[in-house]
PDB file of C-alpha atoms in Angstrom:
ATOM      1  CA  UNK A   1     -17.080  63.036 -86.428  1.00 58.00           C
ATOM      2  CA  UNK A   2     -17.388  65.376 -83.648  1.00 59.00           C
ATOM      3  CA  UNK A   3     -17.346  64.881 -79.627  1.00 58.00           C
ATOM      4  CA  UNK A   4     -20.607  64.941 -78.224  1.00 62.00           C
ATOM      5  CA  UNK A   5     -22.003  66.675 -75.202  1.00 73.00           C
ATOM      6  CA  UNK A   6     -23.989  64.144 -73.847  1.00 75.00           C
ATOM      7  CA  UNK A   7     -23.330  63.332 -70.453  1.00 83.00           C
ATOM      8  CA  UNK A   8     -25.081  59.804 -71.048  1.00 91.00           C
ATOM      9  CA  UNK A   9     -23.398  56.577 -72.482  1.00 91.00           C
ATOM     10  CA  UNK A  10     -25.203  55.743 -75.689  1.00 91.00           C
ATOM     11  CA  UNK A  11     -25.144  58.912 -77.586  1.00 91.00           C
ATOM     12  CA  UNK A  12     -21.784  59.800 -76.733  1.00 92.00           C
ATOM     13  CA  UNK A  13     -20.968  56.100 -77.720  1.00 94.00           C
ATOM     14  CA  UNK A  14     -23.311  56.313 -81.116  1.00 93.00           C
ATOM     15  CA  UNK A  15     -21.219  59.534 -82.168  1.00 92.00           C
ATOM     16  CA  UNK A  16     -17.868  58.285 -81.797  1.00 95.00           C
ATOM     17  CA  UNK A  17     -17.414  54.985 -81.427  1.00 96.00           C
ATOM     18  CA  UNK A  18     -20.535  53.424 -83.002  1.00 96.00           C
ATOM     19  CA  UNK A  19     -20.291  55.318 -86.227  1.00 96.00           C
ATOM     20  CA  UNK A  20     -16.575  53.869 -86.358  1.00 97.00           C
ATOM     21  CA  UNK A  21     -17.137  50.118 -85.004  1.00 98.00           C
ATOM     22  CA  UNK A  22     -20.047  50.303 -87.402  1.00 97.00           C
ATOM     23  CA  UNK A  23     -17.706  51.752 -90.596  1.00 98.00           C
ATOM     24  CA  UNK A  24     -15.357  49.194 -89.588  1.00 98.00           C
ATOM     25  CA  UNK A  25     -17.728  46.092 -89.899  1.00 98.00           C
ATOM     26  CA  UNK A  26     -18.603  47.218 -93.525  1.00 97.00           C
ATOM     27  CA  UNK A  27     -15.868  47.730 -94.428  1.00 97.00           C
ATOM     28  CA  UNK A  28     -13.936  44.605 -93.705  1.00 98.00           C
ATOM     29  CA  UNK A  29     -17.514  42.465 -95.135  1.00 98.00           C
ATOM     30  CA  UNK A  30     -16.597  44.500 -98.798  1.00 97.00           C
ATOM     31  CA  UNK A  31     -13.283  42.801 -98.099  1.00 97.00           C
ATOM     32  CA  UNK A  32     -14.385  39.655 -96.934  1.00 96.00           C
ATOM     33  CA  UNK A  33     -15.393  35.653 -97.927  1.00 91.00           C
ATOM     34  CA  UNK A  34     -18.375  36.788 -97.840  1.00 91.00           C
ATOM     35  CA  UNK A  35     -18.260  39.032-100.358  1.00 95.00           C
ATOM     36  CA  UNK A  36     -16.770  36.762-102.918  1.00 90.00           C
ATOM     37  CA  UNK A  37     -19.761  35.236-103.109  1.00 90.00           C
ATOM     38  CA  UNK A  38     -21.618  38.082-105.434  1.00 94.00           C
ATOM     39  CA  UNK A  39     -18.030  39.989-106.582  1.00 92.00           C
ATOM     40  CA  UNK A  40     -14.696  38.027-107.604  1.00 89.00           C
ATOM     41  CA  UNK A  41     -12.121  40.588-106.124  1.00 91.00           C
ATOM     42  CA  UNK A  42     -13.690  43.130-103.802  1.00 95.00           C
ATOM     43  CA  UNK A  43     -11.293  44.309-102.087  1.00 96.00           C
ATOM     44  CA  UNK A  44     -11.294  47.412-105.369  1.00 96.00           C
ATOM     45  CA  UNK A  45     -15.020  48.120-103.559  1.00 97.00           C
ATOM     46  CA  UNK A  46     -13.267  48.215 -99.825  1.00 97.00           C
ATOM     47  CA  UNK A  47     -10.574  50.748-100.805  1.00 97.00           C
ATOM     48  CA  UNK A  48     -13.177  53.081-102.737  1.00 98.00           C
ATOM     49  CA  UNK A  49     -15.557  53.031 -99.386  1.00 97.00           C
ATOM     50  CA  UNK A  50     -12.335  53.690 -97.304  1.00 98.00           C
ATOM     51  CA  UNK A  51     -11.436  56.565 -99.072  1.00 97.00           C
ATOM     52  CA  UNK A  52     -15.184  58.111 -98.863  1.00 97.00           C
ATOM     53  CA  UNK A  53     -15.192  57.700 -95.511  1.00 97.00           C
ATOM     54  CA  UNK A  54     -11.512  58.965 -94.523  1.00 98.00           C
ATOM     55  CA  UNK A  55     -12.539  62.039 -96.793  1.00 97.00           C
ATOM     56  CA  UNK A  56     -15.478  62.727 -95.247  1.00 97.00           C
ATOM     57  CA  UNK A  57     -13.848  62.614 -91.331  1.00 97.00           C
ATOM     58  CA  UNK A  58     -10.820  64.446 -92.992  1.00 97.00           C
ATOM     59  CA  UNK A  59     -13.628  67.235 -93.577  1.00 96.00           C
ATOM     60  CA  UNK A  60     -15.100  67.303 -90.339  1.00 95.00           C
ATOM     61  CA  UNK A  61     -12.289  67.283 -87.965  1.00 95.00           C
ATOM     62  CA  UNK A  62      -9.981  70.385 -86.420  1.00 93.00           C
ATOM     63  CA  UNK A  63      -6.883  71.512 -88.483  1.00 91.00           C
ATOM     64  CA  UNK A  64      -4.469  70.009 -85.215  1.00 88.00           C
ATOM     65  CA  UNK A  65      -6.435  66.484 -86.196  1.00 91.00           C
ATOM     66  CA  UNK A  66      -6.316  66.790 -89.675  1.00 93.00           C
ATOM     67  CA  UNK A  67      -2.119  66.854 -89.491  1.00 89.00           C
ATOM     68  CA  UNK A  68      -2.206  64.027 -87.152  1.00 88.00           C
ATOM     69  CA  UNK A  69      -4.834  61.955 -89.529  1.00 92.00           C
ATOM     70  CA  UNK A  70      -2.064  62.106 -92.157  1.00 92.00           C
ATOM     71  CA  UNK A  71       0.841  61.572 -89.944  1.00 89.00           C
ATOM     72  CA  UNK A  72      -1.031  58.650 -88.831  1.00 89.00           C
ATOM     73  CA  UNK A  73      -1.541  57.376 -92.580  1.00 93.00           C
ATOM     74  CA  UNK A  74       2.337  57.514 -93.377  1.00 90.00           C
ATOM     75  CA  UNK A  75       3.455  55.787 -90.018  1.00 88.00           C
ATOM     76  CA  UNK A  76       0.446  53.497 -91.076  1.00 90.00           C
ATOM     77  CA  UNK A  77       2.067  52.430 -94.533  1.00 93.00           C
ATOM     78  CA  UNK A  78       5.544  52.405 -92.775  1.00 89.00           C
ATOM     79  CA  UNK A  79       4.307  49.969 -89.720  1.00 89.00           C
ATOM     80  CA  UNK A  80       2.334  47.452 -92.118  1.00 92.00           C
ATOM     81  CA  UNK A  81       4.691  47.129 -94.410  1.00 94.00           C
ATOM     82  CA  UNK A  82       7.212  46.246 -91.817  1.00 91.00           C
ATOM     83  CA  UNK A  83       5.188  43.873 -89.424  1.00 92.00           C
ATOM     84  CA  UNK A  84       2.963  42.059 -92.455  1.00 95.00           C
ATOM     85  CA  UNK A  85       5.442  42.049 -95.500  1.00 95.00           C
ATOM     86  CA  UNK A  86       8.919  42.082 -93.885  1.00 94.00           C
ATOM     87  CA  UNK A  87       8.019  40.143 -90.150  1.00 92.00           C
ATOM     88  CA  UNK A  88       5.238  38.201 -91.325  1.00 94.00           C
ATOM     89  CA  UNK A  89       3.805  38.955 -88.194  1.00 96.00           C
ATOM     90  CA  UNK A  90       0.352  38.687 -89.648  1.00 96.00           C
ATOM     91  CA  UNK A  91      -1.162  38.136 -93.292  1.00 97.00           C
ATOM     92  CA  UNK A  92      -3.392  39.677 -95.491  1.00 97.00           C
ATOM     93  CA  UNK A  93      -5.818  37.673 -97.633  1.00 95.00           C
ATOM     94  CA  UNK A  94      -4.424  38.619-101.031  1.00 95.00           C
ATOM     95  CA  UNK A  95      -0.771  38.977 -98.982  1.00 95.00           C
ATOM     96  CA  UNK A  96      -0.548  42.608 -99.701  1.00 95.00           C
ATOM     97  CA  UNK A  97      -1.220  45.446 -97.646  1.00 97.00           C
ATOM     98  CA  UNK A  98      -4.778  46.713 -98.998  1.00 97.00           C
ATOM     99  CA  UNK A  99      -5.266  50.234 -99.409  1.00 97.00           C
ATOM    100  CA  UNK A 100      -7.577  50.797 -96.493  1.00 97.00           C
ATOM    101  CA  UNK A 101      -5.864  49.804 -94.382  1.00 97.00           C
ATOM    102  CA  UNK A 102      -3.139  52.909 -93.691  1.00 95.00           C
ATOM    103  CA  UNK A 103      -5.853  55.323 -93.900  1.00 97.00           C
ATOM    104  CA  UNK A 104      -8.562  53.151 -91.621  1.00 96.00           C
ATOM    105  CA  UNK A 105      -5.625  53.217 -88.896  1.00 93.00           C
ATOM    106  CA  UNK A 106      -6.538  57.068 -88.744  1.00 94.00           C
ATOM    107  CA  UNK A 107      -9.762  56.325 -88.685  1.00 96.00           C
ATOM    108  CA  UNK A 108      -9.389  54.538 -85.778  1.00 95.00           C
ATOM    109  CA  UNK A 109      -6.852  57.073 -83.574  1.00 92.00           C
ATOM    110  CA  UNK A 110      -9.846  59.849 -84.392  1.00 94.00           C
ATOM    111  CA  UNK A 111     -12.737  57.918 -83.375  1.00 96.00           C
ATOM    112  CA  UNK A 112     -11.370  57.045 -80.172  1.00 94.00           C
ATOM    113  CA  UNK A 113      -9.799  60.252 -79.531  1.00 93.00           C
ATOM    114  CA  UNK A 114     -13.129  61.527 -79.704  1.00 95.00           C
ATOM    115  CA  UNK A 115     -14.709  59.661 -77.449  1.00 96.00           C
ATOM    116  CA  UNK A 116     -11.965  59.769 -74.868  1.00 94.00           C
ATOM    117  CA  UNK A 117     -13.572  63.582 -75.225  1.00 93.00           C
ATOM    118  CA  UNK A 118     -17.107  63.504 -74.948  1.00 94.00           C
ATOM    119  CA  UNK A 119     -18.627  65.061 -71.986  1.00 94.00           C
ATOM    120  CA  UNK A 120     -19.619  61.690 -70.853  1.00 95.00           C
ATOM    121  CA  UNK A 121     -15.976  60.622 -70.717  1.00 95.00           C
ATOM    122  CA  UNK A 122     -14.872  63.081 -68.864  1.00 92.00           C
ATOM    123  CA  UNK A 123     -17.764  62.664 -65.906  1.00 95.00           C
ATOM    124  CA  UNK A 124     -17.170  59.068 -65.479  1.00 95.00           C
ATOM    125  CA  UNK A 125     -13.270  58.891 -66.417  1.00 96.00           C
ATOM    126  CA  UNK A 126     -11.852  56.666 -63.402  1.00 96.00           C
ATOM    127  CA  UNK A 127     -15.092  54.466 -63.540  1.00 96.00           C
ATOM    128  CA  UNK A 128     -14.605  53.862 -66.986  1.00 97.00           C
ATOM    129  CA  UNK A 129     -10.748  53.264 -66.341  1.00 97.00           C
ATOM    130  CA  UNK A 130     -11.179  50.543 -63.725  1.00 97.00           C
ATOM    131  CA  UNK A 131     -14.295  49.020 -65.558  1.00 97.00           C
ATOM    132  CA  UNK A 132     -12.638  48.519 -68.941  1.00 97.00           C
ATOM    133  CA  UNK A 133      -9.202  47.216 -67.055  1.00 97.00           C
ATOM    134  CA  UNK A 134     -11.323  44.327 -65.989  1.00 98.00           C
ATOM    135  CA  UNK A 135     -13.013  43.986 -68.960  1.00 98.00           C
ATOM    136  CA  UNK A 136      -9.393  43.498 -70.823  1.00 98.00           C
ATOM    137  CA  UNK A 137      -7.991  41.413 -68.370  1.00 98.00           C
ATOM    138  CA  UNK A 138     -11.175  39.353 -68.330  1.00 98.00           C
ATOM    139  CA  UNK A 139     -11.247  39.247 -72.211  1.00 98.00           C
ATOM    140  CA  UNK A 140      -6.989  38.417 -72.918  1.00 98.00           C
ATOM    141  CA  UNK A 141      -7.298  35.438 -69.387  1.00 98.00           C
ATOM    142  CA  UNK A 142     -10.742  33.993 -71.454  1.00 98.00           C
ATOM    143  CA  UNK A 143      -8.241  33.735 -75.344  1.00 98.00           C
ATOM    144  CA  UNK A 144      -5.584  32.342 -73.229  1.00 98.00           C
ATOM    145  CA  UNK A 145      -7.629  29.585 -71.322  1.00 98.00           C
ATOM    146  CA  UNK A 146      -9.439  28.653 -74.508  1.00 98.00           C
ATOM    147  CA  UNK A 147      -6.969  29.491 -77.660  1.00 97.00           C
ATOM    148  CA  UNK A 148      -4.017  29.265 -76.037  1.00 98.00           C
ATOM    149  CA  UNK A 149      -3.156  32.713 -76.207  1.00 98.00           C
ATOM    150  CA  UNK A 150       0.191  33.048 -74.227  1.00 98.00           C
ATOM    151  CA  UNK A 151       1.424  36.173 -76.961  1.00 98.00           C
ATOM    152  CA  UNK A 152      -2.168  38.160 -76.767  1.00 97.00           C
ATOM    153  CA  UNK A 153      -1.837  38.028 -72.783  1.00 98.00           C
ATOM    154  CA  UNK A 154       1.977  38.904 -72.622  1.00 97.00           C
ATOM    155  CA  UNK A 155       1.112  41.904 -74.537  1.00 96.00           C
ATOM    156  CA  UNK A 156      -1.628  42.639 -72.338  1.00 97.00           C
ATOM    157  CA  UNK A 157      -0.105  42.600 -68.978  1.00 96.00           C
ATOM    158  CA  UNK A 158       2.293  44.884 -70.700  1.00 93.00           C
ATOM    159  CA  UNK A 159      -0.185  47.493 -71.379  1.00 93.00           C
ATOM    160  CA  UNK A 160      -2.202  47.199 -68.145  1.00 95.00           C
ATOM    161  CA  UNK A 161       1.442  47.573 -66.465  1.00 93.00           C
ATOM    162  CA  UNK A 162       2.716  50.641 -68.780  1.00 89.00           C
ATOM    163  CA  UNK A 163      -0.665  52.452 -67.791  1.00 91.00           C
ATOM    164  CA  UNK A 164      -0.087  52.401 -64.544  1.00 91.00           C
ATOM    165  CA  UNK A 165       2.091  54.962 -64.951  1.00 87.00           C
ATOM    166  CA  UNK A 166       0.824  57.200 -67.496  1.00 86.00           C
ATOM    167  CA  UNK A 167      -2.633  57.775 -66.339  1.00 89.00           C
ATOM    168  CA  UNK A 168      -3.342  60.521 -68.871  1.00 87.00           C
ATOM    169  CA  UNK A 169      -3.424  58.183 -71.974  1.00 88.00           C
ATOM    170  CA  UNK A 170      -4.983  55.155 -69.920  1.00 93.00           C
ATOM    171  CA  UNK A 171      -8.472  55.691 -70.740  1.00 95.00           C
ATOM    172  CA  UNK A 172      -7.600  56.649 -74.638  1.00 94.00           C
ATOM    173  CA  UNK A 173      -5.641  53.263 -74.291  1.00 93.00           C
ATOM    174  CA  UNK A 174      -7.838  51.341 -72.923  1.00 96.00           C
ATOM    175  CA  UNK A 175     -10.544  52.103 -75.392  1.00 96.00           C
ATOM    176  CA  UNK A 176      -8.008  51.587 -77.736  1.00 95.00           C
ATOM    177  CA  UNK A 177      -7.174  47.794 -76.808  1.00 96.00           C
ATOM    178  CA  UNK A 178     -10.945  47.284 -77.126  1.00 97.00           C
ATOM    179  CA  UNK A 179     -11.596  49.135 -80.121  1.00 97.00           C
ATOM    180  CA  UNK A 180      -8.723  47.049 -81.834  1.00 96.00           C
ATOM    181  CA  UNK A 181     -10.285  43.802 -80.177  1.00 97.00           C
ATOM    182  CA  UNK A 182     -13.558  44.403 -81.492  1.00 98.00           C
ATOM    183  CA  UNK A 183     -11.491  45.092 -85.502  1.00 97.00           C
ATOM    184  CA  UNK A 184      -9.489  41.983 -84.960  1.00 97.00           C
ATOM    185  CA  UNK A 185     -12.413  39.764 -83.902  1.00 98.00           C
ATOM    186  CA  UNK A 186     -14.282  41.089 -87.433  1.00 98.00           C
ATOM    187  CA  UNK A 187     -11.136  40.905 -89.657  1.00 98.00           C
ATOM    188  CA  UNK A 188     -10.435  37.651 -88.913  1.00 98.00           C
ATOM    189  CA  UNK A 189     -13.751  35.937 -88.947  1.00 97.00           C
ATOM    190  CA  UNK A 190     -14.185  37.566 -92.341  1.00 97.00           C
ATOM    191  CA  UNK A 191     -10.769  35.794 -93.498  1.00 97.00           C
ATOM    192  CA  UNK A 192      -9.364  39.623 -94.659  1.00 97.00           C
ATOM    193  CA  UNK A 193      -6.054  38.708 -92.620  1.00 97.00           C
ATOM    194  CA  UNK A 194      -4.995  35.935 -90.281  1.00 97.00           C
ATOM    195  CA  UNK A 195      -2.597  35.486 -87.377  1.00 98.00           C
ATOM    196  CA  UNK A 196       0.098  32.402 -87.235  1.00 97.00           C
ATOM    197  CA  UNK A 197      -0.358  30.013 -84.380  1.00 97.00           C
ATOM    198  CA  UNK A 198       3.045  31.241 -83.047  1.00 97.00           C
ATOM    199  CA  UNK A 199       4.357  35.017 -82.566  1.00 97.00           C
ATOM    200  CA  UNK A 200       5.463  36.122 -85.789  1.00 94.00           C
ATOM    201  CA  UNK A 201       5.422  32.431 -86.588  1.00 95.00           C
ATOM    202  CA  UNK A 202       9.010  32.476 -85.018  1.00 94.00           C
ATOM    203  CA  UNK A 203       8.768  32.154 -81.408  1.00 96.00           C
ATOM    204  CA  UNK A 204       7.624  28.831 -80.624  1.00 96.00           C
ATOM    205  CA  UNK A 205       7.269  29.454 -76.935  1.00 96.00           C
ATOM    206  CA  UNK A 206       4.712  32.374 -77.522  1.00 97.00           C
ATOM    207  CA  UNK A 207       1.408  30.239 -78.689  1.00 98.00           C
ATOM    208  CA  UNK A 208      -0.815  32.952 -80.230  1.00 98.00           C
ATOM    209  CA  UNK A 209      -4.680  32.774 -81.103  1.00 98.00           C
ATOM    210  CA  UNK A 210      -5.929  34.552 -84.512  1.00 98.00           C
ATOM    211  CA  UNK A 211      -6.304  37.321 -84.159  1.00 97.00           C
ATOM    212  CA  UNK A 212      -4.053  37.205 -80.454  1.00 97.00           C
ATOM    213  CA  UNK A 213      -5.783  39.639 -77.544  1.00 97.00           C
ATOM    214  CA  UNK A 214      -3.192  42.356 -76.836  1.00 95.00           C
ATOM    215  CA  UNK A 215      -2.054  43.253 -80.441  1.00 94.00           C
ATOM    216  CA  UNK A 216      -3.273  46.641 -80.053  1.00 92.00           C
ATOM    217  CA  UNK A 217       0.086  47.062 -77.606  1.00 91.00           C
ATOM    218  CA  UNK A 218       1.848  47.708 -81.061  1.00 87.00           C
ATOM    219  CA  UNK A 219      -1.203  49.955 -82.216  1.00 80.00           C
ATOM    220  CA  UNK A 220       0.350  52.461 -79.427  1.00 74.00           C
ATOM    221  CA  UNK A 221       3.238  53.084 -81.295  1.00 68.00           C
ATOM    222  CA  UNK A 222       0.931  55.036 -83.974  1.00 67.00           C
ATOM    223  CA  UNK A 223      -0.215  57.429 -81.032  1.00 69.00           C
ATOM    224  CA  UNK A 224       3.000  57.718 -79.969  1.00 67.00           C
ATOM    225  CA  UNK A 225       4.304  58.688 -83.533  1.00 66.00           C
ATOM    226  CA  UNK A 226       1.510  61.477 -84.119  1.00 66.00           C
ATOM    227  CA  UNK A 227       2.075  62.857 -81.497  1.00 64.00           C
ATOM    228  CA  UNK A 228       5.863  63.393 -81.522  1.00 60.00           C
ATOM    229  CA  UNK A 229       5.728  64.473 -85.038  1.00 66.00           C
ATOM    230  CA  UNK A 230       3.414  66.875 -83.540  1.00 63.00           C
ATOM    231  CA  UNK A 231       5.346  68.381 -80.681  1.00 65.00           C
ATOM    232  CA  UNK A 232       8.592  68.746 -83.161  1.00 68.00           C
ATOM    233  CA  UNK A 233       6.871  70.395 -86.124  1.00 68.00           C
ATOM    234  CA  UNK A 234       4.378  72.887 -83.517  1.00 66.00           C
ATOM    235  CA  UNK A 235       7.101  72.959 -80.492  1.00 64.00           C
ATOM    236  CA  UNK A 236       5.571  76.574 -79.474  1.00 64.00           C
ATOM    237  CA  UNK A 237       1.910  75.392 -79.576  1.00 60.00           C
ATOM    238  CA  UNK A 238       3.029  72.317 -77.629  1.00 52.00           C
ATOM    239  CA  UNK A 239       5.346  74.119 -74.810  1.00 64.00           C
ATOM    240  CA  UNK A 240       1.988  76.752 -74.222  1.00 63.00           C
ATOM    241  CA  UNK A 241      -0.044  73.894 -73.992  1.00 54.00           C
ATOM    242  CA  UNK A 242       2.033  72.486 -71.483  1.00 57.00           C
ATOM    243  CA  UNK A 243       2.356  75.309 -69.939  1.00 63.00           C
ATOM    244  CA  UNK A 244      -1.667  75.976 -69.673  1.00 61.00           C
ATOM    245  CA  UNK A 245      -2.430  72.188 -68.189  1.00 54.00           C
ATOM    246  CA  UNK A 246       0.388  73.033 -65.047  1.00 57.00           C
ATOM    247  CA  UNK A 247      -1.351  76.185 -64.362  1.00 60.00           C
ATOM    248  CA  UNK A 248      -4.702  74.385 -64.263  1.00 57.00           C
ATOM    249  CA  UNK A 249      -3.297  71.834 -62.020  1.00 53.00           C
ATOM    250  CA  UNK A 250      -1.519  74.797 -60.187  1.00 62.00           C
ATOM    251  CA  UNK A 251      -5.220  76.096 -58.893  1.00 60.00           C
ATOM    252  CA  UNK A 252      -7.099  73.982 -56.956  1.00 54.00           C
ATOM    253  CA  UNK A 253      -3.890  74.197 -54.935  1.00 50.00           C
ATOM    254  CA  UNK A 254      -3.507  77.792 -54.625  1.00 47.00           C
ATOM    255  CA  UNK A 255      -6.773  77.469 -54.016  1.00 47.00           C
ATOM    256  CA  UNK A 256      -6.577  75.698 -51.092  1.00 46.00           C
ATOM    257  CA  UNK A 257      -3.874  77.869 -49.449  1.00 45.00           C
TER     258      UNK A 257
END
């Protein structure tokens, strides 16, 4: 997977996103109702295909992303084991956590890293900002008028409200929320995993669809986690970095005087 330099929508889409939203949907089918039609336990065939495909990203990417890939894998294992097995904040169709799942949550930080970095994104950043904000607040209002999903739309207005202030992860965030939307939508409709009626089928006065709109609030928390990891084992790399971005927002300023 690699960022395109198209300056247009659908390629830079098709090389990013669309060869993950794509991996994603077959996946989750080897893992699905569906498949249990033609194979008794598939789920074997879902972690094989996982592991291809992780391997073959793993591959492609920088050295900087291949440390945060595995990072990402381990807070992965950490994270499901926690929220599924220990919370039951959601559970999986056999009531284990498969083995593609960890690995296809790096999957997921890479291919929308990479499209937060196409040439396309960059042209059009604050026009795709404002567009997908309405397109999340349109999508959690629509689950909470017709599933009665008060827990997807709390988390929601909590990430529209954090981004406010951070408006350097917004757009990875944003395509984020969808991108986790779009994985939900699939997973769920293919019965791999399901969502209780209530959050973490404990708080009675947070009514929650399956799968709930704004669960990709605690998908941040894997972003956040590569990248600290990051920062403390490179803290030279990171403090040059820094260092680089003020002096390139330092020049249109001097600039100007």
């Amino acid at each position: 997977m690699t960022a395109s330099t198209s300056k247009t929508f659908f390629p830079a889409f098709l090389k990013t996103l669309g060869l993950l939203w794509g991996f994603i949907f077959v996946g989750l089918f080897l893992d699905s109702n569906k498949m249990q039609q033609w194979v008794a336990e598939p789920q074997w065939i879902a972690n094989i295909v996982m592991l291809i495909g992780f391997f073959l990203c793993f591959k492609s990417v920088t050295p900087r992303i291949k440390e945060q890939m595995i990072t990402a894998v381990i807070i992965a294992i950490i994270g499901e084991y926690l929220f599924s097995i220990a919370l039951g904040m959601y559970t999986y169709r056999l009531e284990n956590v498969p083995h593609y799942v960890p690995p296809g949550h790096a999957l997921v930080y890479v291919g929308v890293l990479y499209f937060t970095k196409t040439a396309f994104t960059k042209l059009h950043k604050r026009l795709l900002e404002k567009v997908l904000t309405i397109i999340v607040l349109v999508y959690a209002s629509v689950f909470l008028i017709f599933e009665n999903d008060v827990f997807g739309f709390v988390l929601t207005i909590l990430t529209v409200f954090i981004l406010r202030k951070r408006p350097r992860e917004r757009l990875f965030y944003l395509v984020m929320y969808l991108t986790v939307a779009y994985l939900e939508i699939i997973g769920t409709n293919f019965l791999c995993w399901e969502w209780p009626s209530t959050a973490f089928d404990f708080f009675s006065f947070l009514p929650s669809a399956n799968p709930p709109s704004g669960i990709s609030f605690f998908y941040f928390g894997l972003d956040l986690g590569c990248l600290w990891l990051y920062k403390k084992r490179h803290k030279i790399a990171w403090k040059r970095m820094k260092n680089q971005r003020m002096i390139r927002l330092m020049s249109p300023q001097k600039k100007e005087l």
